[in-house]
Amino acid sequence: MSIATLNAAALAQRLADSGLRATPQREIVYDMLLKKRDHPTADEVFARVKAARPTISLATVYNCLQTLVSCDLVRAVNFERGPTRYCPNLRPHAHFHDEKSGQTHDIDLPPRLLEKVRSVLPRGFAAKSVEITFHGQARHASR
Amino acid sequence: MSIATLNAAALAQRLADSGLRATPQREIVYDMLLKKRDHPTADEVFARVKAARPTISLATVYNCLQTLVSCDLVRAVNFERGPTRYCPNLRPHAHFHDEKSGQTHDIDLPPRLLEKVRSVLPRGFAAKSVEITFHGQARHASR
DNA sequence: GCCTTTCTTTAGAATAGTTCTAATTACTAC
DNA sequence: GTAGTAATTAGAACTATTCTAAAGAAAGGC
Ligand SMILES: [Mn+2]
Ligand SMILES: [Mn+2]
Ligand SMILES: [Zn+2]
Ligand SMILES: [Zn+2]
């Protein structure tokens, strides 16, 4: 069984859990995110998907991305007011935004550190999520 | 000497350092941010300033806010794709976004913690800034 | 297998927040 | 005062995203 088939099955399961249907559009959008994990924008995803399925619309790409986010298969990532980027990495991680190259890098976060960060919250603050973002410059081009 | 006068002097200094002029618009925008530190949007600042200076334009408010940010007197704060909010708190701090009330709270960050967070960056990553944002719900209404 | 209902996709219009443009006004330097 | 520069202003333009309404696809009942 191929990786794509496994992903498709996992996706179908998650969608079903939310009462949603697996569609070719949702599958291909998810596959593209998994194939090139460079935090693309909706426009970039649209361009990549269009190459394989020319009839897809931008609205559908937005719909699919929202759906994937709501199923917790994909994270929406924002830097200032730039276009939203999409990340299929489900491990706890921060984002490093390279201002020079525009590239976004995943930075794994040890659970201990996340605990420490959460512990700065005074009594009465219940955080559902913590986001850590670095801005700067990275030396290597990397993958 | 009044607090407002002191702020105005500090502002004039910072502006001069950047080769910019102190103007009534820049002063009043900065004063409004200092007076009510609730992380207002540009529109909200516009409404507050307009009450005291009815001829000011929204474009000018945007210009002044950008100027204050570029002088490092004010921080621009973004949550997802919502309108940018403005924060005159210069201490190192994180933001807690209360999804229920829409309020934004400042969370002071001990320097030691910031160091720890920066230390997760692999060699080659030079961060000019670190942003920490919590999303959740806060118990008390607070200021 | 049809019928009905519900979900999804699609193209294009609409929206929100912000920036740009070009004209006017206000300073500053000489 | 005059010339040159900087700042403000109103409105147009722009970008990313969501909405709308129509058409298409899938599922369930019988
Ligand atoms: Mn950035
Ligand atoms: Mn939020
Ligand atoms: Zn990521
Ligand atoms: Zn703040």
mmCIF file of C-alpha atoms (C1' of nucleotides) and ligand atoms in Angstrom:
data_model
loop_
_atom_site.group_PDB
_atom_site.id
_atom_site.type_symbol
_atom_site.label_atom_id
_atom_site.label_comp_id
_atom_site.label_asym_id
_atom_site.label_seq_id
_atom_site.Cartn_x
_atom_site.Cartn_y
_atom_site.Cartn_z
ATOM 1 C CA MET A 1 0.000 0.000 0.000
ATOM 2 C CA SER A 2 1.430 3.402 -0.990
ATOM 3 C CA ILE A 3 2.075 6.314 1.319
ATOM 4 C CA ALA A 4 -0.493 8.385 -0.547
ATOM 5 C CA THR A 5 -3.088 5.670 0.040
ATOM 6 C CA LEU A 6 -2.258 5.620 3.743
ATOM 7 C CA ASN A 7 -2.582 9.381 3.958
ATOM 8 C CA ALA A 8 -5.836 9.254 2.053
ATOM 9 C CA ALA A 9 -7.173 6.678 4.509
ATOM 10 C CA ALA A 10 -6.074 8.726 7.514
ATOM 11 C CA LEU A 11 -7.650 11.806 5.982
ATOM 12 C CA ALA A 12 -10.903 9.994 5.228
ATOM 13 C CA GLN A 13 -11.021 8.827 8.848
ATOM 14 C CA ARG A 14 -10.484 12.323 10.229
ATOM 15 C CA LEU A 15 -13.061 13.773 7.895
ATOM 16 C CA ALA A 16 -15.585 11.100 8.819
ATOM 17 C CA ASP A 17 -14.953 11.846 12.500
ATOM 18 C CA SER A 18 -16.140 15.395 11.774
ATOM 19 C CA GLY A 19 -19.056 14.238 9.652
ATOM 20 C CA LEU A 20 -17.394 15.357 6.439
ATOM 21 C CA ARG A 21 -16.811 13.560 3.150
ATOM 22 C CA ALA A 22 -13.548 12.584 1.565
ATOM 23 C CA THR A 23 -13.356 14.276 -1.825
ATOM 24 C CA PRO A 24 -10.677 14.249 -4.522
ATOM 25 C CA GLN A 25 -10.109 17.965 -3.907
ATOM 26 C CA ARG A 26 -9.514 17.505 -0.182
ATOM 27 C CA GLU A 27 -7.202 14.560 -0.825
ATOM 28 C CA ILE A 28 -5.073 16.316 -3.394
ATOM 29 C CA VAL A 29 -4.765 19.495 -1.341
ATOM 30 C CA TYR A 30 -3.632 17.462 1.660
ATOM 31 C CA ASP A 31 -1.211 15.425 -0.481
ATOM 32 C CA MET A 32 0.381 18.581 -1.858
ATOM 33 C CA LEU A 33 0.913 19.929 1.654
ATOM 34 C CA LEU A 34 2.566 16.660 2.686
ATOM 35 C CA LYS A 35 4.673 16.406 -0.448
ATOM 36 C CA LYS A 36 6.352 19.820 -0.164
ATOM 37 C CA ARG A 37 6.340 21.020 3.422
ATOM 38 C CA ASP A 38 7.521 24.544 2.827
ATOM 39 C CA HIS A 39 4.558 26.351 4.434
ATOM 40 C CA PRO A 40 2.914 27.435 1.188
ATOM 41 C CA THR A 41 0.229 30.089 0.947
ATOM 42 C CA ALA A 42 -3.247 29.292 -0.394
ATOM 43 C CA ASP A 43 -2.184 30.751 -3.753
ATOM 44 C CA GLU A 44 0.853 28.505 -3.852
ATOM 45 C CA VAL A 45 -1.208 25.446 -2.961
ATOM 46 C CA PHE A 46 -3.667 26.461 -5.669
ATOM 47 C CA ALA A 47 -0.880 26.619 -8.275
ATOM 48 C CA ARG A 48 0.515 23.218 -7.247
ATOM 49 C CA VAL A 49 -2.853 21.514 -7.179
ATOM 50 C CA LYS A 50 -3.957 23.101 -10.438
ATOM 51 C CA ALA A 51 -1.074 21.427 -12.242
ATOM 52 C CA ALA A 52 -2.538 18.027 -11.339
ATOM 53 C CA ARG A 53 -6.230 18.972 -11.432
ATOM 54 C CA PRO A 54 -6.742 21.977 -13.666
ATOM 55 C CA THR A 55 -10.443 22.423 -12.943
ATOM 56 C CA ILE A 56 -10.046 23.112 -9.213
ATOM 57 C CA SER A 57 -10.959 26.604 -8.076
ATOM 58 C CA LEU A 58 -9.199 28.899 -5.637
ATOM 59 C CA ALA A 59 -12.332 28.990 -3.488
ATOM 60 C CA THR A 60 -12.172 25.226 -3.188
ATOM 61 C CA VAL A 61 -8.536 25.358 -2.159
ATOM 62 C CA TYR A 62 -9.488 27.817 0.591
ATOM 63 C CA ASN A 63 -12.386 25.563 1.599
ATOM 64 C CA CYS A 64 -10.190 22.462 1.698
ATOM 65 C CA LEU A 65 -7.464 24.202 3.696
ATOM 66 C CA GLN A 66 -10.013 25.391 6.248
ATOM 67 C CA THR A 67 -11.412 21.893 6.472
ATOM 68 C CA LEU A 68 -7.970 20.370 7.025
ATOM 69 C CA VAL A 69 -7.259 22.925 9.742
ATOM 70 C CA SER A 70 -10.585 22.221 11.432
ATOM 71 C CA CYS A 71 -9.758 18.476 11.384
ATOM 72 C CA ASP A 72 -6.409 19.204 13.087
ATOM 73 C CA LEU A 73 -4.405 17.744 10.224
ATOM 74 C CA VAL A 74 -2.891 21.074 9.255
ATOM 75 C CA ARG A 75 -1.881 24.236 11.112
ATOM 76 C CA ALA A 76 -2.494 27.750 9.792
ATOM 77 C CA VAL A 77 0.585 29.915 10.317
ATOM 78 C CA ASN A 78 0.638 33.700 10.181
ATOM 79 C CA PHE A 79 3.477 36.214 10.113
ATOM 80 C CA GLU A 80 2.327 39.733 10.705
ATOM 81 C CA ARG A 81 -0.256 40.464 8.053
ATOM 82 C CA GLY A 82 1.170 38.270 5.326
ATOM 83 C CA PRO A 83 -0.954 35.604 3.661
ATOM 84 C CA THR A 84 -1.730 32.583 5.816
ATOM 85 C CA ARG A 85 0.643 29.646 5.353
ATOM 86 C CA TYR A 86 -0.190 25.995 5.882
ATOM 87 C CA CYS A 87 1.828 23.424 7.797
ATOM 88 C CA PRO A 88 1.116 19.672 8.016
ATOM 89 C CA ASN A 89 3.685 19.127 10.804
ATOM 90 C CA LEU A 90 1.704 17.933 13.819
ATOM 91 C CA ARG A 91 4.555 17.797 16.330
ATOM 92 C CA PRO A 92 4.729 20.712 18.771
ATOM 93 C CA HIS A 93 6.953 23.228 17.034
ATOM 94 C CA ALA A 94 7.730 26.904 16.691
ATOM 95 C CA HIS A 95 8.248 28.798 13.441
ATOM 96 C CA PHE A 96 11.313 30.666 12.356
ATOM 97 C CA HIS A 97 10.552 33.296 9.750
ATOM 98 C CA ASP A 98 13.615 34.202 7.725
ATOM 99 C CA GLU A 99 13.054 37.834 6.780
ATOM 100 C CA LYS A 100 15.744 37.719 4.127
ATOM 101 C CA SER A 101 14.685 34.670 2.148
ATOM 102 C CA GLY A 102 11.029 34.595 3.159
ATOM 103 C CA GLN A 103 11.430 30.928 4.107
ATOM 104 C CA THR A 104 9.717 29.400 7.115
ATOM 105 C CA HIS A 105 11.468 26.783 9.228
ATOM 106 C CA ASP A 106 10.020 24.394 11.796
ATOM 107 C CA ILE A 107 11.743 24.426 15.177
ATOM 108 C CA ASP A 108 10.896 21.433 17.361
ATOM 109 C CA LEU A 109 9.873 22.337 20.893
ATOM 110 C CA PRO A 110 10.708 20.037 23.801
ATOM 111 C CA PRO A 111 7.606 19.417 25.943
ATOM 112 C CA ARG A 112 9.541 20.637 28.995
ATOM 113 C CA LEU A 113 10.036 24.046 27.404
ATOM 114 C CA LEU A 114 6.389 24.354 26.476
ATOM 115 C CA GLU A 115 5.487 23.623 30.097
ATOM 116 C CA LYS A 116 7.889 26.321 31.249
ATOM 117 C CA VAL A 117 6.394 28.820 28.857
ATOM 118 C CA ARG A 118 2.865 28.011 29.957
ATOM 119 C CA SER A 119 3.942 28.414 33.566
ATOM 120 C CA VAL A 120 4.400 32.171 33.144
ATOM 121 C CA LEU A 121 0.629 32.553 32.932
ATOM 122 C CA PRO A 122 -0.911 33.957 36.113
ATOM 123 C CA ARG A 123 -3.819 32.163 37.816
ATOM 124 C CA GLY A 124 -7.029 32.488 35.830
ATOM 125 C CA PHE A 125 -5.461 32.324 32.380
ATOM 126 C CA ALA A 126 -6.352 29.064 30.622
ATOM 127 C CA ALA A 127 -4.405 28.739 27.379
ATOM 128 C CA LYS A 128 -5.754 26.391 24.725
ATOM 129 C CA SER A 129 -2.679 26.999 22.574
ATOM 130 C CA VAL A 130 0.747 28.608 22.676
ATOM 131 C CA GLU A 131 2.447 29.989 19.617
ATOM 132 C CA ILE A 132 6.127 30.782 19.416
ATOM 133 C CA THR A 133 7.520 32.640 16.425
ATOM 134 C CA PHE A 134 11.067 33.744 15.700
ATOM 135 C CA HIS A 135 11.953 36.404 13.162
ATOM 136 C CA GLY A 136 15.477 36.768 11.893
ATOM 137 C CA GLN A 137 17.893 35.272 9.483
ATOM 138 C CA ALA A 138 19.009 31.685 8.987
ATOM 139 C CA ARG A 139 22.496 30.883 7.798
ATOM 140 C CA HIS A 140 21.937 27.888 5.540
ATOM 141 C CA ALA A 141 19.473 27.564 2.708
ATOM 142 C CA SER A 142 18.478 24.178 4.251
ATOM 143 C CA ARG A 143 16.219 21.655 2.572
ATOM 144 C CA MET B 1 5.758 69.120 34.454
ATOM 145 C CA SER B 2 2.880 66.827 33.439
ATOM 146 C CA ILE B 3 3.179 63.226 32.360
ATOM 147 C CA ALA B 4 1.861 64.116 28.932
ATOM 148 C CA THR B 5 4.602 66.717 28.561
ATOM 149 C CA LEU B 6 7.207 64.133 29.529
ATOM 150 C CA ASN B 7 5.861 61.680 27.016
ATOM 151 C CA ALA B 8 5.794 64.353 24.366
ATOM 152 C CA ALA B 9 9.434 65.164 25.070
ATOM 153 C CA ALA B 10 10.448 61.506 24.943
ATOM 154 C CA LEU B 11 8.544 61.091 21.711
ATOM 155 C CA ALA B 12 10.130 64.194 20.179
ATOM 156 C CA GLN B 13 13.537 62.804 21.078
ATOM 157 C CA ARG B 14 12.876 59.421 19.508
ATOM 158 C CA LEU B 15 11.475 61.030 16.386
ATOM 159 C CA ALA B 16 14.459 63.365 16.088
ATOM 160 C CA ASP B 17 16.766 60.349 16.431
ATOM 161 C CA SER B 18 15.123 58.971 13.304
ATOM 162 C CA GLY B 19 15.202 62.316 11.491
ATOM 163 C CA LEU B 20 11.445 62.769 11.873
ATOM 164 C CA ARG B 21 9.385 65.699 13.130
ATOM 165 C CA ALA B 22 7.192 65.857 16.188
ATOM 166 C CA THR B 23 3.681 66.699 15.035
ATOM 167 C CA PRO B 24 0.430 67.161 16.950
ATOM 168 C CA GLN B 25 -0.962 64.083 15.195
ATOM 169 C CA ARG B 26 1.942 61.870 16.259
ATOM 170 C CA GLU B 27 1.749 63.186 19.813
ATOM 171 C CA ILE B 28 -1.943 62.646 20.219
ATOM 172 C CA VAL B 29 -1.854 59.171 18.705
ATOM 173 C CA TYR B 30 0.941 58.194 21.093
ATOM 174 C CA ASP B 31 -0.881 59.762 24.059
ATOM 175 C CA MET B 32 -4.031 57.818 23.297
ATOM 176 C CA LEU B 33 -2.070 54.560 23.196
ATOM 177 C CA LEU B 34 -0.514 55.362 26.564
ATOM 178 C CA LYS B 35 -3.771 56.494 28.128
ATOM 179 C CA LYS B 36 -5.764 53.328 27.400
ATOM 180 C CA ARG B 37 -3.455 50.349 26.969
ATOM 181 C CA ASP B 38 -5.981 47.883 25.729
ATOM 182 C CA HIS B 39 -4.272 47.019 22.437
ATOM 183 C CA PRO B 40 -6.604 49.006 20.205
ATOM 184 C CA THR B 41 -6.851 48.551 16.455
ATOM 185 C CA ALA B 42 -6.089 51.410 14.068
ATOM 186 C CA ASP B 43 -9.821 52.035 13.743
ATOM 187 C CA GLU B 44 -10.197 52.242 17.498
ATOM 188 C CA VAL B 45 -7.268 54.629 17.787
ATOM 189 C CA PHE B 46 -8.824 56.679 15.001
ATOM 190 C CA ALA B 47 -12.124 56.926 16.881
ATOM 191 C CA ARG B 48 -10.408 57.934 20.137
ATOM 192 C CA VAL B 49 -8.179 60.508 18.499
ATOM 193 C CA LYS B 50 -10.986 61.911 16.396
ATOM 194 C CA ALA B 51 -12.897 62.847 19.547
ATOM 195 C CA ALA B 52 -10.051 65.200 20.515
ATOM 196 C CA ARG B 53 -8.990 66.251 17.012
ATOM 197 C CA PRO B 54 -11.880 65.828 14.596
ATOM 198 C CA THR B 55 -9.939 66.734 11.459
ATOM 199 C CA ILE B 56 -7.456 63.861 11.676
ATOM 200 C CA SER B 57 -7.710 61.245 8.934
ATOM 201 C CA LEU B 58 -7.538 57.480 9.135
ATOM 202 C CA ALA B 59 -4.547 57.519 6.781
ATOM 203 C CA THR B 60 -2.713 59.760 9.225
ATOM 204 C CA VAL B 61 -3.503 57.428 12.103
ATOM 205 C CA TYR B 62 -2.021 54.566 10.087
ATOM 206 C CA ASN B 63 1.003 56.715 9.245
ATOM 207 C CA CYS B 64 1.531 57.745 12.872
ATOM 208 C CA LEU B 65 1.194 54.201 14.155
ATOM 209 C CA GLN B 66 3.765 52.976 11.623
ATOM 210 C CA THR B 67 6.073 55.772 12.643
ATOM 211 C CA LEU B 68 5.739 54.928 16.339
ATOM 212 C CA VAL B 69 6.447 51.275 15.585
ATOM 213 C CA SER B 70 9.515 52.193 13.537
ATOM 214 C CA CYS B 71 10.777 54.332 16.444
ATOM 215 C CA ASP B 72 10.378 51.338 18.794
ATOM 216 C CA LEU B 73 7.918 53.147 21.005
ATOM 217 C CA VAL B 74 5.035 50.868 20.117
ATOM 218 C CA ARG B 75 4.671 47.225 19.155
ATOM 219 C CA ALA B 76 2.347 45.952 16.433
ATOM 220 C CA VAL B 77 0.496 42.853 17.593
ATOM 221 C CA ASN B 78 -1.314 40.402 15.334
ATOM 222 C CA PHE B 79 -3.652 37.539 16.077
ATOM 223 C CA GLU B 80 -4.259 35.324 13.065
ATOM 224 C CA ARG B 81 -5.579 37.597 10.357
ATOM 225 C CA GLY B 82 -7.379 40.063 12.597
ATOM 226 C CA PRO B 83 -6.648 43.787 12.396
ATOM 227 C CA THR B 84 -3.275 44.811 13.787
ATOM 228 C CA ARG B 85 -3.334 45.995 17.399
ATOM 229 C CA TYR B 86 -0.943 48.458 18.990
ATOM 230 C CA CYS B 87 0.864 48.118 22.313
ATOM 231 C CA PRO B 88 2.986 50.781 24.031
ATOM 232 C CA ASN B 89 4.349 48.330 26.630
ATOM 233 C CA LEU B 90 8.099 48.157 26.044
ATOM 234 C CA ARG B 91 8.924 45.483 28.589
ATOM 235 C CA PRO B 92 9.495 42.005 27.171
ATOM 236 C CA HIS B 93 6.092 40.417 27.280
ATOM 237 C CA ALA B 94 3.866 37.854 25.628
ATOM 238 C CA HIS B 95 0.236 38.328 24.624
ATOM 239 C CA PHE B 96 -2.750 36.389 25.824
ATOM 240 C CA HIS B 97 -5.649 36.559 23.412
ATOM 241 C CA ASP B 98 -8.943 35.855 25.128
ATOM 242 C CA GLU B 99 -11.063 34.256 22.412
ATOM 243 C CA LYS B 100 -14.253 34.745 24.390
ATOM 244 C CA SER B 101 -14.011 38.436 25.211
ATOM 245 C CA GLY B 102 -11.634 39.476 22.449
ATOM 246 C CA GLN B 103 -9.438 41.159 25.054
ATOM 247 C CA THR B 104 -5.652 41.104 24.882
ATOM 248 C CA HIS B 105 -3.562 40.788 28.032
ATOM 249 C CA ASP B 106 0.132 41.463 28.550
ATOM 250 C CA ILE B 107 2.078 38.627 30.195
ATOM 251 C CA ASP B 108 5.473 39.666 31.501
ATOM 252 C CA LEU B 109 8.305 37.388 30.449
ATOM 253 C CA PRO B 110 11.270 36.780 32.743
ATOM 254 C CA PRO B 111 14.554 37.271 30.840
ATOM 255 C CA ARG B 112 15.622 33.772 31.883
ATOM 256 C CA LEU B 113 12.647 32.247 30.096
ATOM 257 C CA LEU B 114 13.295 34.215 26.933
ATOM 258 C CA GLU B 115 16.879 32.910 26.959
ATOM 259 C CA LYS B 116 15.582 29.352 27.349
ATOM 260 C CA VAL B 117 13.213 29.811 24.434
ATOM 261 C CA ARG B 118 15.915 31.247 22.213
ATOM 262 C CA SER B 119 18.160 28.334 23.134
ATOM 263 C CA VAL B 120 15.978 25.874 21.189
ATOM 264 C CA LEU B 121 17.222 27.426 17.953
ATOM 265 C CA PRO B 122 19.768 25.254 16.146
ATOM 266 C CA ARG B 123 23.120 26.710 15.075
ATOM 267 C CA GLY B 124 22.768 29.106 12.171
ATOM 268 C CA PHE B 125 19.453 30.600 13.215
ATOM 269 C CA ALA B 126 19.859 34.230 14.330
ATOM 270 C CA ALA B 127 16.617 35.559 15.792
ATOM 271 C CA LYS B 128 16.110 39.310 15.924
ATOM 272 C CA SER B 129 12.857 38.833 17.810
ATOM 273 C CA VAL B 130 10.783 36.188 19.561
ATOM 274 C CA GLU B 131 7.035 36.366 19.816
ATOM 275 C CA ILE B 132 4.970 34.333 22.243
ATOM 276 C CA THR B 133 1.209 34.298 21.974
ATOM 277 C CA PHE B 134 -1.346 32.439 24.048
ATOM 278 C CA HIS B 135 -4.906 31.831 22.929
ATOM 279 C CA GLY B 136 -7.550 30.798 25.406
ATOM 280 C CA GLN B 137 -9.830 32.175 28.018
ATOM 281 C CA ALA B 138 -9.108 34.373 31.024
ATOM 282 C CA ARG B 139 -11.178 34.073 34.169
ATOM 283 C CA HIS B 140 -11.449 37.701 35.302
ATOM 284 C CA ALA B 141 -12.570 40.633 33.224
ATOM 285 C CA SER B 142 -9.543 42.608 34.524
ATOM 286 C CA ARG B 143 -8.483 45.973 33.166
ATOM 287 C "C1'" DG C 1 -32.635 1.878 -9.625
ATOM 288 C "C1'" DC C 2 -35.170 6.477 -8.756
ATOM 289 C "C1'" DC C 3 -36.036 10.332 -5.403
ATOM 290 C "C1'" DT C 4 -34.768 13.358 -1.873
ATOM 291 C "C1'" DT C 5 -31.668 15.414 0.980
ATOM 292 C "C1'" DT C 6 -27.391 16.974 2.082
ATOM 293 C "C1'" DC C 7 -22.803 18.143 1.063
ATOM 294 C "C1'" DT C 8 -19.343 20.067 -1.967
ATOM 295 C "C1'" DT C 9 -17.512 22.642 -5.618
ATOM 296 C "C1'" DT C 10 -17.312 26.535 -8.477
ATOM 297 C "C1'" DA C 11 -17.074 31.441 -10.476
ATOM 298 C "C1'" DG C 12 -17.572 35.695 -9.452
ATOM 299 C "C1'" DA C 13 -19.026 39.417 -6.281
ATOM 300 C "C1'" DA C 14 -18.213 41.351 -1.949
ATOM 301 C "C1'" DT C 15 -15.597 42.534 2.162
ATOM 302 C "C1'" DA C 16 -11.956 44.170 5.476
ATOM 303 C "C1'" DG C 17 -7.824 46.068 6.502
ATOM 304 C "C1'" DT C 18 -4.266 48.521 4.842
ATOM 305 C "C1'" DT C 19 -1.390 51.069 1.583
ATOM 306 C "C1'" DC C 20 -0.881 54.126 -2.281
ATOM 307 C "C1'" DT C 21 -1.503 58.519 -4.952
ATOM 308 C "C1'" DA C 22 -1.579 63.068 -5.654
ATOM 309 C "C1'" DA C 23 -2.866 67.367 -3.906
ATOM 310 C "C1'" DT C 24 -2.553 70.475 0.040
ATOM 311 C "C1'" DT C 25 -0.599 72.156 4.211
ATOM 312 C "C1'" DA C 26 3.096 72.905 7.561
ATOM 313 C "C1'" DC C 27 7.857 73.316 8.806
ATOM 314 C "C1'" DT C 28 12.746 74.477 8.344
ATOM 315 C "C1'" DA C 29 16.751 76.662 6.473
ATOM 316 C "C1'" DC C 30 18.652 80.116 4.307
ATOM 317 C "C1'" DG D 1 10.159 85.908 2.333
ATOM 318 C "C1'" DT D 2 11.457 81.962 -0.659
ATOM 319 C "C1'" DA D 3 12.723 77.368 -1.644
ATOM 320 C "C1'" DG D 4 12.937 72.928 -0.304
ATOM 321 C "C1'" DT D 5 11.408 69.163 2.434
ATOM 322 C "C1'" DA D 6 8.219 66.600 5.360
ATOM 323 C "C1'" DA D 7 3.620 65.486 6.868
ATOM 324 C "C1'" DT D 8 -1.303 65.257 6.360
ATOM 325 C "C1'" DT D 9 -5.382 64.337 3.920
ATOM 326 C "C1'" DA D 10 -9.281 62.170 1.016
ATOM 327 C "C1'" DG D 11 -10.140 58.950 -1.788
ATOM 328 C "C1'" DA D 12 -8.691 55.273 -4.959
ATOM 329 C "C1'" DA D 13 -6.437 50.983 -5.174
ATOM 330 C "C1'" DC D 14 -4.901 46.688 -3.491
ATOM 331 C "C1'" DT D 15 -4.588 41.915 -1.326
ATOM 332 C "C1'" DA D 16 -6.121 38.154 0.942
ATOM 333 C "C1'" DT D 17 -10.051 36.049 2.118
ATOM 334 C "C1'" DT D 18 -15.002 35.049 2.545
ATOM 335 C "C1'" DC D 19 -19.607 35.104 0.786
ATOM 336 C "C1'" DT D 20 -23.348 34.044 -2.582
ATOM 337 C "C1'" DA D 21 -25.905 31.500 -5.432
ATOM 338 C "C1'" DA D 22 -26.020 28.071 -8.803
ATOM 339 C "C1'" DA D 23 -24.585 23.559 -10.397
ATOM 340 C "C1'" DG D 24 -22.714 19.004 -9.431
ATOM 341 C "C1'" DA D 25 -21.840 14.762 -6.631
ATOM 342 C "C1'" DA D 26 -22.692 11.539 -3.179
ATOM 343 C "C1'" DA D 27 -25.653 8.955 0.202
ATOM 344 C "C1'" DG D 28 -29.825 6.987 2.134
ATOM 345 C "C1'" DG D 29 -34.654 5.391 1.805
ATOM 346 C "C1'" DC D 30 -37.542 2.563 -0.331
HETATM 347 MN MN MN E 1 8.494 38.244 9.913
HETATM 348 MN MN MN E 2 -6.869 34.103 18.818
HETATM 349 ZN ZN ZN E 3 5.421 24.424 10.624
HETATM 350 ZN ZN ZN E 4 1.172 44.179 24.797
#
